[in-house]
Structures are given as structure tokens and as C-alpha cells.
């Protein structure tokens, strides 16, 4: 596709359920990033991938959060046993390579609401 | 800790006027990159302008320009000839050289009035 796409666009779930959020990066982009945007909090870095490997998982808020990337393309962010404080917009971005200072191209995000 | 502060939660400007959004940051690093991103209601973050900290010359992109004051750790965005389509949330961010994650401010909501 022309840009980064994310699905679903919106997700409502009940506390305690697991959710999977999907990101399709721009074709050919080897680097992929996940961010969380909470109300009034700006964006918070979660994790990045170079190819299929994630060298830096330091931003994941707890062990309920995990992410994987397969085939150097699609990535899935999984939140287990969701809590109300997980409610946020989850943004994915990609870049042609892992170049520090390079521009990252963002998707439209998934808005997650945990009831 | 690295932080970015945007002290103006909301601003408004008349169409065709000029507006400046402020941003300050805190880091002990010397090599880094600075960015302004725009987030319209569609939620998609769009890069507005980028500045390398080692460059003294202020970056410009058409109607958008920055005032980068490295010693003061300030990176303000000036929007000239504001247009209705500029209405959005604006985020200031920086990235330490050699790392791959943005550190964002909390954003300034800009409304351009007709």
C-alpha cells in the first residue's frame, strides 16, 4: 500500500481480555516502531524492530505487552489481560532503514478502549 | 532524563496570520535531531520539519520555519500565512543520535480561524 496501515481502527474490549493490534508498514521499510498515545500524555515509545528482531524492548510498560514481526513486514502488538489504563491510541511507524535521525512514517493508529 | 516541554496546550490564530509554537527540551547529549509533527483529526502523524542539532542554520519548509536555539534548548515552530488546513495537534520531538525512538512533548492544539 501507499502508507502504513493499522487494524482495527477502533477496538473496544472488556477488562481482562487479550487484544491484538496489527501494523502493515510501507513496502520495503525494514524498520518498524510502536508508540502509545494516551490522553494528554504525548506519545510514548514502546518497541522497535529491525527486520524481525527487536533490539530494544525497554519501552514495553509491562510483561502483559508483547510484539512480534514476521517476514520483515507485518507486526502484531499483543496486550494480554487488558486493564483500563491500557486505553490509548496505539501508533505504528516505519522507516526505510534503521537510520538514527531518520524520518518515521506513521499509520493512523488503533484506538483501544478497555471497559 | 530526556524531556520535551510544550507549554502551550492550545492556541488559535486567524487565517493568513503568523503563529509561533514553543518547544523546549532537556538533554545532556550533544548530537540529536529535532522534529515537528502535525496530527490532524485523522490521527495520522505527518512530519512538518526536521532539524539536525549540529546545523546552526534554521530549517524551513515553505510556510514552516523553526527558531533553533541550541544553548537555550529551544526549538520553536513558526507557521506563516496560516491556513485552515493547518488546524491540528502539533508535537515537538527529538531523537538522540544513535537511538531510534522519538521523545515527544505533550502537544499543542492549534486552531486556525476563518
PDB file of C-alpha atoms in Angstrom:
ATOM      1  CA  UNK A   1       0.000   0.000   0.000  1.00  0.00           C
ATOM      2  CA  UNK A   2       0.897   3.650  -0.202  1.00  0.00           C
ATOM      3  CA  UNK A   3       1.283   4.206   3.528  1.00  0.00           C
ATOM      4  CA  UNK A   4       1.398   2.496   6.893  1.00  0.00           C
ATOM      5  CA  UNK A   5      -1.892   0.827   7.698  1.00  0.00           C
ATOM      6  CA  UNK A   6      -3.191  -0.371  11.038  1.00  0.00           C
ATOM      7  CA  UNK A   7      -6.107  -2.527  12.042  1.00  0.00           C
ATOM      8  CA  UNK A   8      -8.517  -2.392  13.623  1.00  0.00           C
ATOM      9  CA  UNK A   9      -9.126   1.330  13.542  1.00  0.00           C
ATOM     10  CA  UNK A  10     -11.007   1.129  16.831  1.00  0.00           C
ATOM     11  CA  UNK A  11     -11.249  -1.646  19.393  1.00  0.00           C
ATOM     12  CA  UNK A  12     -13.450  -1.872  22.458  1.00  0.00           C
ATOM     13  CA  UNK A  13     -12.740  -4.711  24.851  1.00  0.00           C
ATOM     14  CA  UNK A  14     -13.529  -5.789  28.351  1.00  0.00           C
ATOM     15  CA  UNK A  15     -11.015  -5.681  31.146  1.00  0.00           C
ATOM     16  CA  UNK A  16      -9.093  -8.943  31.333  1.00  0.00           C
ATOM     17  CA  UNK A  17      -9.406  -9.842  27.652  1.00  0.00           C
ATOM     18  CA  UNK A  18      -6.465 -10.117  25.268  1.00  0.00           C
ATOM     19  CA  UNK A  19      -6.196  -7.894  22.186  1.00  0.00           C
ATOM     20  CA  UNK A  20      -4.056  -7.961  19.052  1.00  0.00           C
ATOM     21  CA  UNK A  21      -3.235  -4.846  17.095  1.00  0.00           C
ATOM     22  CA  UNK A  22      -1.839  -5.127  13.601  1.00  0.00           C
ATOM     23  CA  UNK A  23       0.534  -2.918  11.621  1.00  0.00           C
ATOM     24  CA  UNK A  24       1.365  -3.142   7.918  1.00  0.00           C
ATOM     25  CA  UNK A  25       4.418  -0.978   7.191  1.00  0.00           C
ATOM     26  CA  UNK A  26       5.257   0.708   3.915  1.00  0.00           C
ATOM     27  CA  UNK A  27       6.503  -1.906   1.474  1.00  0.00           C
ATOM     28  CA  UNK A  28      10.270  -2.237   1.652  1.00  0.00           C
ATOM     29  CA  UNK A  29      10.653  -0.496   5.012  1.00  0.00           C
ATOM     30  CA  UNK A  30      12.880  -2.598   7.230  1.00  0.00           C
ATOM     31  CA  UNK A  31      12.399  -0.689  10.467  1.00  0.00           C
ATOM     32  CA  UNK A  32       9.116  -0.624  12.378  1.00  0.00           C
ATOM     33  CA  UNK A  33       8.144   1.168  15.584  1.00  0.00           C
ATOM     34  CA  UNK A  34       5.249   1.105  18.046  1.00  0.00           C
ATOM     35  CA  UNK A  35       4.141   4.079  20.146  1.00  0.00           C
ATOM     36  CA  UNK A  36       1.313   4.660  22.593  1.00  0.00           C
ATOM     37  CA  UNK A  37      -0.564   7.931  22.765  1.00  0.00           C
ATOM     38  CA  UNK A  38      -2.509   8.399  25.968  1.00  0.00           C
ATOM     39  CA  UNK A  39      -4.802  11.363  26.533  1.00  0.00           C
ATOM     40  CA  UNK A  40      -2.730  14.407  27.439  1.00  0.00           C
ATOM     41  CA  UNK A  41       0.477  12.385  27.619  1.00  0.00           C
ATOM     42  CA  UNK A  42       2.074  12.782  24.216  1.00  0.00           C
ATOM     43  CA  UNK A  43       3.494   9.736  22.536  1.00  0.00           C
ATOM     44  CA  UNK A  44       5.408   7.077  24.388  1.00  0.00           C
ATOM     45  CA  UNK A  45       7.874   4.754  22.629  1.00  0.00           C
ATOM     46  CA  UNK A  46       7.112   1.070  23.111  1.00  0.00           C
ATOM     47  CA  UNK A  47       9.360  -1.030  20.864  1.00  0.00           C
ATOM     48  CA  UNK A  48      11.136  -1.074  17.516  1.00  0.00           C
ATOM     49  CA  UNK A  49      12.047  -3.786  15.032  1.00  0.00           C
ATOM     50  CA  UNK A  50      14.914  -4.057  12.597  1.00  0.00           C
ATOM     51  CA  UNK A  51      13.779  -6.796  10.280  1.00  0.00           C
ATOM     52  CA  UNK A  52      12.191  -9.388  12.538  1.00  0.00           C
ATOM     53  CA  UNK A  53      14.299  -8.680  15.570  1.00  0.00           C
ATOM     54  CA  UNK A  54      13.514  -6.266  18.394  1.00  0.00           C
ATOM     55  CA  UNK A  55      16.780  -4.940  19.873  1.00  0.00           C
ATOM     56  CA  UNK A  56      15.041  -2.549  22.259  1.00  0.00           C
ATOM     57  CA  UNK A  57      12.004  -3.656  24.241  1.00  0.00           C
ATOM     58  CA  UNK A  58      12.633  -1.227  27.063  1.00  0.00           C
ATOM     59  CA  UNK A  59       9.521   0.804  26.373  1.00  0.00           C
ATOM     60  CA  UNK A  60       7.021  -2.000  26.879  1.00  0.00           C
ATOM     61  CA  UNK A  61       5.090  -0.984  30.023  1.00  0.00           C
ATOM     62  CA  UNK A  62       4.696  -4.468  31.482  1.00  0.00           C
ATOM     63  CA  UNK A  63       5.051  -8.137  30.662  1.00  0.00           C
ATOM     64  CA  UNK A  64       1.432  -8.122  29.500  1.00  0.00           C
ATOM     65  CA  UNK A  65       2.677  -6.359  26.355  1.00  0.00           C
ATOM     66  CA  UNK A  66       4.476  -8.211  23.603  1.00  0.00           C
ATOM     67  CA  UNK A  67       5.147  -7.660  19.925  1.00  0.00           C
ATOM     68  CA  UNK A  68       6.349  -9.687  17.043  1.00  0.00           C
ATOM     69  CA  UNK A  69       7.164  -9.159  13.410  1.00  0.00           C
ATOM     70  CA  UNK A  70       7.210 -11.868  10.794  1.00  0.00           C
ATOM     71  CA  UNK A  71       8.662 -11.905   7.307  1.00  0.00           C
ATOM     72  CA  UNK A  72      10.138  -8.474   7.879  1.00  0.00           C
ATOM     73  CA  UNK A  73       6.743  -6.967   7.230  1.00  0.00           C
ATOM     74  CA  UNK A  74       3.567  -7.165   9.332  1.00  0.00           C
ATOM     75  CA  UNK A  75       3.839  -6.612  13.065  1.00  0.00           C
ATOM     76  CA  UNK A  76       1.421  -7.513  15.831  1.00  0.00           C
ATOM     77  CA  UNK A  77       1.262  -5.850  19.237  1.00  0.00           C
ATOM     78  CA  UNK A  78      -0.476  -8.063  21.791  1.00  0.00           C
ATOM     79  CA  UNK A  79      -1.822  -6.901  25.120  1.00  0.00           C
ATOM     80  CA  UNK A  80      -2.813  -9.689  27.489  1.00  0.00           C
ATOM     81  CA  UNK A  81      -5.284  -9.321  30.352  1.00  0.00           C
ATOM     82  CA  UNK A  82      -6.089  -5.737  29.358  1.00  0.00           C
ATOM     83  CA  UNK A  83      -6.505  -3.100  32.038  1.00  0.00           C
ATOM     84  CA  UNK A  84      -8.364   0.202  31.856  1.00  0.00           C
ATOM     85  CA  UNK A  85      -5.077   2.116  31.885  1.00  0.00           C
ATOM     86  CA  UNK A  86      -4.209   0.414  28.581  1.00  0.00           C
ATOM     87  CA  UNK A  87      -6.839   2.579  26.875  1.00  0.00           C
ATOM     88  CA  UNK A  88      -4.976   4.737  24.375  1.00  0.00           C
ATOM     89  CA  UNK A  89      -4.214   5.177  20.691  1.00  0.00           C
ATOM     90  CA  UNK A  90      -1.507   2.786  19.543  1.00  0.00           C
ATOM     91  CA  UNK A  91       0.524   4.161  16.645  1.00  0.00           C
ATOM     92  CA  UNK A  92       2.825   2.256  14.363  1.00  0.00           C
ATOM     93  CA  UNK A  93       5.524   3.811  12.190  1.00  0.00           C
ATOM     94  CA  UNK A  94       8.044   2.537   9.697  1.00  0.00           C
ATOM     95  CA  UNK A  95      11.195   3.794   8.016  1.00  0.00           C
ATOM     96  CA  UNK A  96      13.271   2.615   5.068  1.00  0.00           C
ATOM     97  CA  UNK A  97      16.119   1.585   7.304  1.00  0.00           C
ATOM     98  CA  UNK A  98      17.235   1.899  10.883  1.00  0.00           C
ATOM     99  CA  UNK A  99      18.897   5.268  10.431  1.00  0.00           C
ATOM    100  CA  UNK A 100      19.152   7.367  13.538  1.00  0.00           C
ATOM    101  CA  UNK A 101      17.541  10.723  12.997  1.00  0.00           C
ATOM    102  CA  UNK A 102      15.630   9.476  10.011  1.00  0.00           C
ATOM    103  CA  UNK A 103      12.009  10.263   9.407  1.00  0.00           C
ATOM    104  CA  UNK A 104       9.452   7.746  10.563  1.00  0.00           C
ATOM    105  CA  UNK A 105       6.172   7.391   8.668  1.00  0.00           C
ATOM    106  CA  UNK A 106       3.155   6.884  10.869  1.00  0.00           C
ATOM    107  CA  UNK A 107      -0.074   4.973  10.438  1.00  0.00           C
ATOM    108  CA  UNK A 108      -3.481   6.255  11.564  1.00  0.00           C
ATOM    109  CA  UNK A 109      -3.379   4.294  14.802  1.00  0.00           C
ATOM    110  CA  UNK A 110      -5.694   1.937  16.642  1.00  0.00           C
ATOM    111  CA  UNK A 111      -7.856   3.480  19.344  1.00  0.00           C
ATOM    112  CA  UNK A 112      -8.215   0.954  22.161  1.00  0.00           C
ATOM    113  CA  UNK A 113     -10.864   1.352  24.838  1.00  0.00           C
ATOM    114  CA  UNK A 114     -10.853  -1.055  27.758  1.00  0.00           C
ATOM    115  CA  UNK A 115     -14.117  -1.085  29.686  1.00  0.00           C
TER     116      UNK A 115
ATOM    117  CA  UNK B   1      16.185  12.021  31.678  1.00  0.00           C
ATOM    118  CA  UNK B   2      15.330  13.389  28.279  1.00  0.00           C
ATOM    119  CA  UNK B   3      12.209  15.518  28.218  1.00  0.00           C
ATOM    120  CA  UNK B   4      10.319  17.756  25.826  1.00  0.00           C
ATOM    121  CA  UNK B   5       8.064  20.540  27.063  1.00  0.00           C
ATOM    122  CA  UNK B   6       5.366  22.250  25.061  1.00  0.00           C
ATOM    123  CA  UNK B   7       3.980  24.903  27.345  1.00  0.00           C
ATOM    124  CA  UNK B   8       1.005  25.931  25.188  1.00  0.00           C
ATOM    125  CA  UNK B   9      -1.733  23.272  25.322  1.00  0.00           C
ATOM    126  CA  UNK B  10      -3.954  25.251  22.936  1.00  0.00           C
ATOM    127  CA  UNK B  11      -3.535  28.152  20.552  1.00  0.00           C
ATOM    128  CA  UNK B  12      -5.589  29.849  17.906  1.00  0.00           C
ATOM    129  CA  UNK B  13      -4.683  32.098  15.004  1.00  0.00           C
ATOM    130  CA  UNK B  14      -6.590  33.946  12.313  1.00  0.00           C
ATOM    131  CA  UNK B  15      -6.295  32.673   8.794  1.00  0.00           C
ATOM    132  CA  UNK B  16      -3.348  34.273   6.936  1.00  0.00           C
ATOM    133  CA  UNK B  17      -1.693  35.358  10.195  1.00  0.00           C
ATOM    134  CA  UNK B  18       1.551  34.030  11.683  1.00  0.00           C
ATOM    135  CA  UNK B  19       1.757  31.880  14.800  1.00  0.00           C
ATOM    136  CA  UNK B  20       4.685  30.500  16.789  1.00  0.00           C
ATOM    137  CA  UNK B  21       4.530  27.291  18.805  1.00  0.00           C
ATOM    138  CA  UNK B  22       7.103  26.886  21.540  1.00  0.00           C
ATOM    139  CA  UNK B  23       9.120  23.838  22.484  1.00  0.00           C
ATOM    140  CA  UNK B  24      11.942  23.332  24.943  1.00  0.00           C
ATOM    141  CA  UNK B  25      13.817  20.149  25.638  1.00  0.00           C
ATOM    142  CA  UNK B  26      16.312  18.808  28.094  1.00  0.00           C
ATOM    143  CA  UNK B  27      19.201  16.536  27.267  1.00  0.00           C
ATOM    144  CA  UNK B  28      22.854  16.202  28.146  1.00  0.00           C
ATOM    145  CA  UNK B  29      23.612  14.812  24.694  1.00  0.00           C
ATOM    146  CA  UNK B  30      25.241  16.926  22.024  1.00  0.00           C
ATOM    147  CA  UNK B  31      24.153  15.045  18.909  1.00  0.00           C
ATOM    148  CA  UNK B  32      20.463  14.793  18.265  1.00  0.00           C
ATOM    149  CA  UNK B  33      17.693  15.587  15.827  1.00  0.00           C
ATOM    150  CA  UNK B  34      14.617  17.716  16.343  1.00  0.00           C
ATOM    151  CA  UNK B  35      11.237  17.368  14.697  1.00  0.00           C
ATOM    152  CA  UNK B  36       7.832  18.920  14.481  1.00  0.00           C
ATOM    153  CA  UNK B  37       4.960  16.593  13.642  1.00  0.00           C
ATOM    154  CA  UNK B  38       1.379  17.517  12.825  1.00  0.00           C
ATOM    155  CA  UNK B  39      -1.537  15.284  13.815  1.00  0.00           C
ATOM    156  CA  UNK B  40      -4.856  16.226  12.196  1.00  0.00           C
ATOM    157  CA  UNK B  41      -8.157  14.646  13.328  1.00  0.00           C
ATOM    158  CA  UNK B  42      -7.402  11.668  11.084  1.00  0.00           C
ATOM    159  CA  UNK B  43      -4.754  10.767  13.730  1.00  0.00           C
ATOM    160  CA  UNK B  44      -2.016  10.242  11.142  1.00  0.00           C
ATOM    161  CA  UNK B  45       1.208  11.926  12.253  1.00  0.00           C
ATOM    162  CA  UNK B  46       2.804  13.928   9.447  1.00  0.00           C
ATOM    163  CA  UNK B  47       6.342  15.288   9.553  1.00  0.00           C
ATOM    164  CA  UNK B  48       6.349  19.072   9.247  1.00  0.00           C
ATOM    165  CA  UNK B  49      10.014  19.900   9.626  1.00  0.00           C
ATOM    166  CA  UNK B  50      13.272  18.378  10.824  1.00  0.00           C
ATOM    167  CA  UNK B  51      16.491  19.923  12.185  1.00  0.00           C
ATOM    168  CA  UNK B  52      19.885  18.398  12.863  1.00  0.00           C
ATOM    169  CA  UNK B  53      21.341  19.769  16.097  1.00  0.00           C
ATOM    170  CA  UNK B  54      24.815  20.207  14.590  1.00  0.00           C
ATOM    171  CA  UNK B  55      23.454  22.586  11.961  1.00  0.00           C
ATOM    172  CA  UNK B  56      23.228  26.206  13.009  1.00  0.00           C
ATOM    173  CA  UNK B  57      21.021  27.217  10.115  1.00  0.00           C
ATOM    174  CA  UNK B  58      17.339  27.074  10.909  1.00  0.00           C
ATOM    175  CA  UNK B  59      15.320  24.624   8.808  1.00  0.00           C
ATOM    176  CA  UNK B  60      12.498  25.910   6.616  1.00  0.00           C
ATOM    177  CA  UNK B  61       9.788  24.126   4.644  1.00  0.00           C
ATOM    178  CA  UNK B  62       7.598  26.500   2.670  1.00  0.00           C
ATOM    179  CA  UNK B  63       5.401  28.299   5.245  1.00  0.00           C
ATOM    180  CA  UNK B  64       7.006  26.472   8.168  1.00  0.00           C
ATOM    181  CA  UNK B  65      10.261  27.511   9.792  1.00  0.00           C
ATOM    182  CA  UNK B  66      11.983  26.898  13.081  1.00  0.00           C
ATOM    183  CA  UNK B  67      13.943  29.008  15.503  1.00  0.00           C
ATOM    184  CA  UNK B  68      16.549  26.634  16.903  1.00  0.00           C
ATOM    185  CA  UNK B  69      18.487  27.938  19.896  1.00  0.00           C
ATOM    186  CA  UNK B  70      20.804  25.105  20.952  1.00  0.00           C
ATOM    187  CA  UNK B  71      22.242  26.782  24.029  1.00  0.00           C
ATOM    188  CA  UNK B  72      18.765  27.556  25.304  1.00  0.00           C
ATOM    189  CA  UNK B  73      17.485  24.135  24.212  1.00  0.00           C
ATOM    190  CA  UNK B  74      14.625  25.764  22.410  1.00  0.00           C
ATOM    191  CA  UNK B  75      13.021  24.716  19.130  1.00  0.00           C
ATOM    192  CA  UNK B  76      10.003  26.825  18.211  1.00  0.00           C
ATOM    193  CA  UNK B  77       7.885  26.419  15.077  1.00  0.00           C
ATOM    194  CA  UNK B  78       6.657  29.415  13.092  1.00  0.00           C
ATOM    195  CA  UNK B  79       3.739  28.978  10.721  1.00  0.00           C
ATOM    196  CA  UNK B  80       3.340  31.868   8.287  1.00  0.00           C
ATOM    197  CA  UNK B  81       0.187  32.652   6.295  1.00  0.00           C
ATOM    198  CA  UNK B  82      -1.825  30.176   8.387  1.00  0.00           C
ATOM    199  CA  UNK B  83      -4.389  28.121   6.516  1.00  0.00           C
ATOM    200  CA  UNK B  84      -7.494  26.309   7.730  1.00  0.00           C
ATOM    201  CA  UNK B  85      -5.781  23.027   6.894  1.00  0.00           C
ATOM    202  CA  UNK B  86      -3.114  23.781   9.473  1.00  0.00           C
ATOM    203  CA  UNK B  87      -5.648  23.089  12.219  1.00  0.00           C
ATOM    204  CA  UNK B  88      -4.196  20.106  14.064  1.00  0.00           C
ATOM    205  CA  UNK B  89      -2.267  18.929  17.080  1.00  0.00           C
ATOM    206  CA  UNK B  90       1.434  19.754  16.792  1.00  0.00           C
ATOM    207  CA  UNK B  91       4.059  17.661  18.528  1.00  0.00           C
ATOM    208  CA  UNK B  92       7.669  18.588  19.106  1.00  0.00           C
ATOM    209  CA  UNK B  93      10.080  15.649  19.351  1.00  0.00           C
ATOM    210  CA  UNK B  94      13.734  14.835  19.468  1.00  0.00           C
ATOM    211  CA  UNK B  95      15.847  11.782  18.865  1.00  0.00           C
ATOM    212  CA  UNK B  96      19.305  11.194  20.299  1.00  0.00           C
ATOM    213  CA  UNK B  97      21.818  10.244  17.600  1.00  0.00           C
ATOM    214  CA  UNK B  98      22.410   6.520  17.624  1.00  0.00           C
ATOM    215  CA  UNK B  99      18.968   5.755  19.030  1.00  0.00           C
ATOM    216  CA  UNK B 100      15.780   5.108  17.166  1.00  0.00           C
ATOM    217  CA  UNK B 101      12.998   6.409  19.331  1.00  0.00           C
ATOM    218  CA  UNK B 102      11.364   9.776  19.400  1.00  0.00           C
ATOM    219  CA  UNK B 103      10.817  11.578  22.665  1.00  0.00           C
ATOM    220  CA  UNK B 104       7.673  13.623  22.249  1.00  0.00           C
ATOM    221  CA  UNK B 105       6.171  16.595  24.013  1.00  0.00           C
ATOM    222  CA  UNK B 106       2.518  16.602  25.044  1.00  0.00           C
ATOM    223  CA  UNK B 107       1.462  18.646  22.039  1.00  0.00           C
ATOM    224  CA  UNK B 108      -0.139  21.998  21.206  1.00  0.00           C
ATOM    225  CA  UNK B 109      -3.620  22.033  19.731  1.00  0.00           C
ATOM    226  CA  UNK B 110      -3.728  24.739  17.048  1.00  0.00           C
ATOM    227  CA  UNK B 111      -6.959  26.062  15.632  1.00  0.00           C
ATOM    228  CA  UNK B 112      -6.904  28.324  12.570  1.00  0.00           C
ATOM    229  CA  UNK B 113      -9.935  30.597  12.490  1.00  0.00           C
ATOM    230  CA  UNK B 114     -11.636  31.744   9.306  1.00  0.00           C
TER     231      UNK B 114
END
